[in-house]
Amino acid sequence: AQTVTQSQPEMSVQEAETVTLSCTYDTSESDYYLFWYKQPPSRQMILVIRQEAYKQQNATENRFSVNFQKAAKSFSLKISDSQLGDAAMYFCAYRSVQGAQKLVFGQGTRLTINP
Amino acid sequence: DAGITQSPRHKVTETGTPVTLRCHQTENHRYMYWYRQDPGHGLRLIHYSYGVKDTDKGEVSDGYSVSRSKTEDFLLTLESATSSQTSVYFCAISDYRVGYTFGSGTRLTVV
């Protein structure tokens, strides 16, 4: 079974600075998807970024980018120019390409933005 | 969220009572899921469905049952609620092209 680990329960960063959230995962599969979700206090789950394992190029969405290291099974999220609205819980998630498309989540990292 | 609604949004119930949470989609997606969210655990899969009357267990299925009699509705039932089932419950649908869409969540408190 696949597992996802987020070893940083909490992180904080100064507004306008850069922060990196860590995620590692364990799988025996060669093809899969990885995701970062943001959950603000509203409880809504918002997709931040998605990475296909077969793509070597790291995904980027505006101020959000990932560092995908397939051999190391590492998938970190970098947030540049942090804004107050980035404050939220962030979840890393894994999904197989086969089967029932189930998501496996990490424990989450609570990100605080200091003004 | 577009195409998926959960009800109720909040519920307080007593230990030992049955509880049913409802998830409704308008997208006609095959896959539907129930997750629970607890501090320190992220979201964990309870049950999922891959079609009408086709369901399977997830990681934390003990104490829960599900039913899907129509494509659009996926019900989660706690037959006899316990305090350990106090949690936030999320329904989700999955489309291979678009990915996951989550409902707004149900905060369930068992007292």
Coordinates of C-alpha atoms in Angstrom, one line a residue:
Chain A
A1 CA 0.0 0.0 0.0
Q2 CA 1.1 3.5 -0.7
T3 CA 1.9 5.9 2.1
V4 CA 2.5 9.7 2.2
T5 CA 4.4 11.5 4.9
Q6 CA 4.5 15.2 5.7
S7 CA 7.0 15.6 8.5
Q8 CA 6.3 19.3 9.2
P9 CA 3.1 19.7 11.2
E10 CA 3.5 23.5 11.2
M11 CA 5.5 26.0 9.3
S12 CA 5.6 29.8 9.4
V13 CA 7.0 32.4 7.0
Q14 CA 7.1 36.1 6.7
E15 CA 4.9 37.7 4.1
A16 CA 6.7 38.1 0.7
E17 CA 9.2 35.4 1.6
T18 CA 9.6 31.9 0.2
V19 CA 8.7 28.7 2.0
T20 CA 9.0 25.0 1.1
L21 CA 6.7 22.3 2.4
S22 CA 8.1 18.8 2.4
C23 CA 6.4 15.5 1.4
T24 CA 7.7 12.0 0.9
Y25 CA 5.9 9.0 -0.3
D26 CA 6.3 5.3 -0.6
T27 CA 5.2 3.2 -3.6
S28 CA 6.3 0.4 -5.8
E29 CA 4.5 1.8 -8.8
S30 CA 6.3 3.5 -11.6
D31 CA 3.5 5.7 -12.8
Y32 CA 1.2 7.8 -10.6
Y33 CA 0.0 11.3 -9.8
L34 CA 1.0 13.6 -6.9
F35 CA -1.0 16.6 -5.7
W36 CA -0.8 19.5 -3.3
Y37 CA -4.2 20.6 -1.8
K38 CA -4.8 23.7 0.2
Q39 CA -7.5 23.8 2.9
P40 CA -8.3 27.3 4.3
P41 CA -10.4 27.8 7.4
S42 CA -13.5 27.5 5.2
R43 CA -12.7 23.8 5.0
Q44 CA -12.8 23.8 1.2
M45 CA -10.3 21.5 -0.4
I46 CA -8.5 23.4 -3.2
L47 CA -6.2 21.8 -5.7
V48 CA -2.9 23.8 -5.8
I49 CA -0.8 21.8 -8.2
R50 CA -0.6 18.4 -9.8
Q51 CA 2.4 16.4 -11.1
E52 CA 2.4 13.3 -13.3
A53 CA 5.2 10.9 -12.4
Y54 CA 6.2 10.2 -16.0
K55 CA 6.9 13.9 -16.5
Q56 CA 10.4 15.0 -15.5
Q57 CA 9.6 18.6 -15.6
N58 CA 8.5 20.1 -12.3
A59 CA 5.0 21.5 -12.3
T60 CA 4.5 25.2 -11.8
E61 CA 1.3 27.3 -11.1
N62 CA 2.1 31.0 -10.7
R63 CA 3.8 31.4 -7.3
F64 CA 3.6 27.7 -6.6
S65 CA 6.1 25.2 -7.8
V66 CA 7.2 21.7 -6.9
N67 CA 10.5 19.9 -6.6
F68 CA 9.7 16.3 -7.8
Q69 CA 12.5 13.9 -7.1
K70 CA 11.2 10.5 -8.3
A71 CA 14.1 8.4 -7.2
A72 CA 14.1 9.9 -3.7
K73 CA 10.2 9.7 -3.6
S74 CA 10.1 13.3 -2.6
F75 CA 7.6 16.0 -3.7
S76 CA 8.1 19.4 -2.0
L77 CA 6.0 22.5 -2.6
K78 CA 7.6 25.9 -2.9
I79 CA 5.5 29.0 -2.3
S80 CA 7.2 32.2 -3.5
D81 CA 6.3 35.7 -2.5
S82 CA 4.0 34.4 0.3
Q83 CA 0.7 36.2 0.8
L84 CA -1.6 36.4 3.8
G85 CA -4.2 34.4 1.8
D86 CA -1.7 31.5 1.5
A87 CA -2.3 30.7 5.2
A88 CA -4.0 27.3 5.3
M89 CA -3.5 23.6 5.9
Y90 CA -1.6 22.0 3.0
F91 CA -2.0 18.3 2.1
C92 CA 0.2 16.2 -0.1
A93 CA -1.6 13.4 -1.9
Y94 CA -0.8 10.4 -4.1
R95 CA -3.0 8.7 -6.6
S96 CA -2.4 5.6 -8.7
V97 CA -3.1 5.6 -12.4
Q98 CA -4.7 2.2 -12.1
G99 CA -7.8 1.2 -10.3
A100 CA -10.3 3.3 -8.4
Q101 CA -8.4 6.6 -8.4
K102 CA -8.2 6.7 -4.6
L103 CA -6.3 9.5 -3.0
V104 CA -3.8 8.8 -0.2
F105 CA -3.1 11.9 1.9
G106 CA -0.3 13.0 4.1
Q107 CA -0.9 14.3 7.6
G108 CA -0.9 17.9 6.6
T109 CA 1.2 21.0 7.3
R110 CA -0.4 24.1 8.8
L111 CA 1.2 27.2 7.2
T112 CA 1.1 30.5 9.0
I113 CA 2.0 33.8 7.2
N114 CA 3.4 36.5 9.4
P115 CA 2.7 40.1 8.3
Chain B
D1 CA -18.5 23.3 -5.1
A2 CA -19.6 22.7 -8.7
G3 CA -21.6 19.5 -9.1
I4 CA -21.3 18.1 -5.5
T5 CA -23.2 18.8 -2.4
Q6 CA -23.1 17.3 1.1
S7 CA -25.7 17.4 3.8
P8 CA -25.9 18.3 6.6
R9 CA -23.0 20.7 7.0
H10 CA -23.0 20.3 10.8
K11 CA -24.5 17.6 13.0
V12 CA -24.4 16.8 16.7
T13 CA -25.7 13.4 17.7
E14 CA -25.7 11.2 20.8
T15 CA -23.6 8.1 21.2
G16 CA -25.5 5.0 20.0
T17 CA -27.7 6.7 17.5
P18 CA -27.7 6.1 13.8
V19 CA -26.5 8.9 11.5
T20 CA -26.7 9.2 7.7
L21 CA -24.7 11.7 5.7
R22 CA -25.6 12.4 2.1
C23 CA -23.5 13.2 -0.9
H24 CA -25.2 14.3 -4.1
Q25 CA -23.5 14.9 -7.5
T26 CA -24.9 16.3 -10.7
E27 CA -21.9 15.3 -12.9
N28 CA -22.8 11.7 -13.5
H29 CA -19.3 10.5 -12.4
R30 CA -18.7 6.9 -11.8
Y31 CA -16.4 7.2 -8.8
M32 CA -17.5 8.6 -5.4
Y33 CA -15.7 8.6 -2.1
W34 CA -16.1 9.2 1.6
Y35 CA -13.1 10.5 3.6
R36 CA -12.8 11.5 7.2
Q37 CA -10.4 14.2 8.4
D38 CA -8.8 14.2 11.8
P39 CA -5.9 16.2 13.2
G40 CA -2.5 14.5 12.6
H41 CA -4.0 12.0 10.1
G42 CA -5.0 14.1 7.1
L43 CA -7.9 12.6 5.1
R44 CA -8.4 8.9 5.3
L45 CA -10.7 6.9 2.9
I46 CA -13.7 5.3 4.5
H47 CA -15.5 3.7 1.6
Y48 CA -15.8 4.4 -2.1
S49 CA -18.1 3.5 -5.0
Y50 CA -17.3 2.7 -8.6
G51 CA -20.9 2.5 -9.8
V52 CA -24.5 1.9 -8.7
K53 CA -24.6 -0.8 -6.0
D54 CA -20.8 -1.2 -6.4
T55 CA -18.9 -0.2 -3.3
D56 CA -15.7 -1.2 -1.5
K57 CA -14.0 -0.5 1.8
G58 CA -11.3 2.0 2.4
E59 CA -8.6 2.3 5.1
V60 CA -10.9 3.1 8.0
S61 CA -14.2 1.4 7.2
D62 CA -15.1 -0.2 10.6
G63 CA -18.3 1.2 12.0
Y64 CA -19.4 2.6 8.7
S65 CA -21.6 1.4 5.8
V66 CA -22.5 3.0 2.5
S67 CA -25.1 2.7 -0.2
R68 CA -25.4 3.9 -3.8
S69 CA -28.8 3.2 -5.3
K70 CA -28.5 5.9 -7.9
T71 CA -25.5 7.3 -9.7
E72 CA -26.0 10.8 -8.1
D73 CA -26.3 9.8 -4.5
F74 CA -23.8 8.2 -2.1
L75 CA -24.9 7.7 1.5
L76 CA -22.6 7.1 4.5
T77 CA -24.2 5.6 7.5
L78 CA -22.9 5.3 11.1
E79 CA -25.1 2.5 12.4
S80 CA -24.4 3.3 16.1
A81 CA -22.3 6.5 16.5
T82 CA -19.4 6.5 18.8
S83 CA -17.2 9.4 20.1
S84 CA -14.3 8.1 18.0
Q85 CA -16.4 9.0 14.9
T86 CA -16.4 12.7 15.8
S87 CA -14.7 14.1 12.7
V88 CA -15.1 16.1 9.6
Y89 CA -16.4 14.0 6.7
F90 CA -15.8 14.8 3.0
C91 CA -17.4 13.4 0.0
A92 CA -15.6 13.5 -3.3
I93 CA -16.1 12.7 -6.9
S94 CA -13.4 11.8 -9.4
D95 CA -13.1 12.4 -13.1
Y96 CA -10.0 11.1 -14.8
R97 CA -9.6 14.2 -16.8
V98 CA -10.4 16.8 -14.2
G99 CA -9.4 15.1 -11.0
Y100 CA -11.1 15.3 -7.7
T101 CA -13.9 17.6 -6.6
F102 CA -14.6 17.7 -2.9
G103 CA -17.8 18.6 -1.1
S104 CA -17.8 21.3 1.5
G105 CA -17.6 18.8 4.4
T106 CA -19.8 17.7 7.3
R107 CA -18.6 18.4 10.9
L108 CA -20.1 15.5 13.0
T109 CA -19.9 15.6 16.7
V110 CA -20.9 12.6 18.8
V111 CA -21.6 13.4 22.4

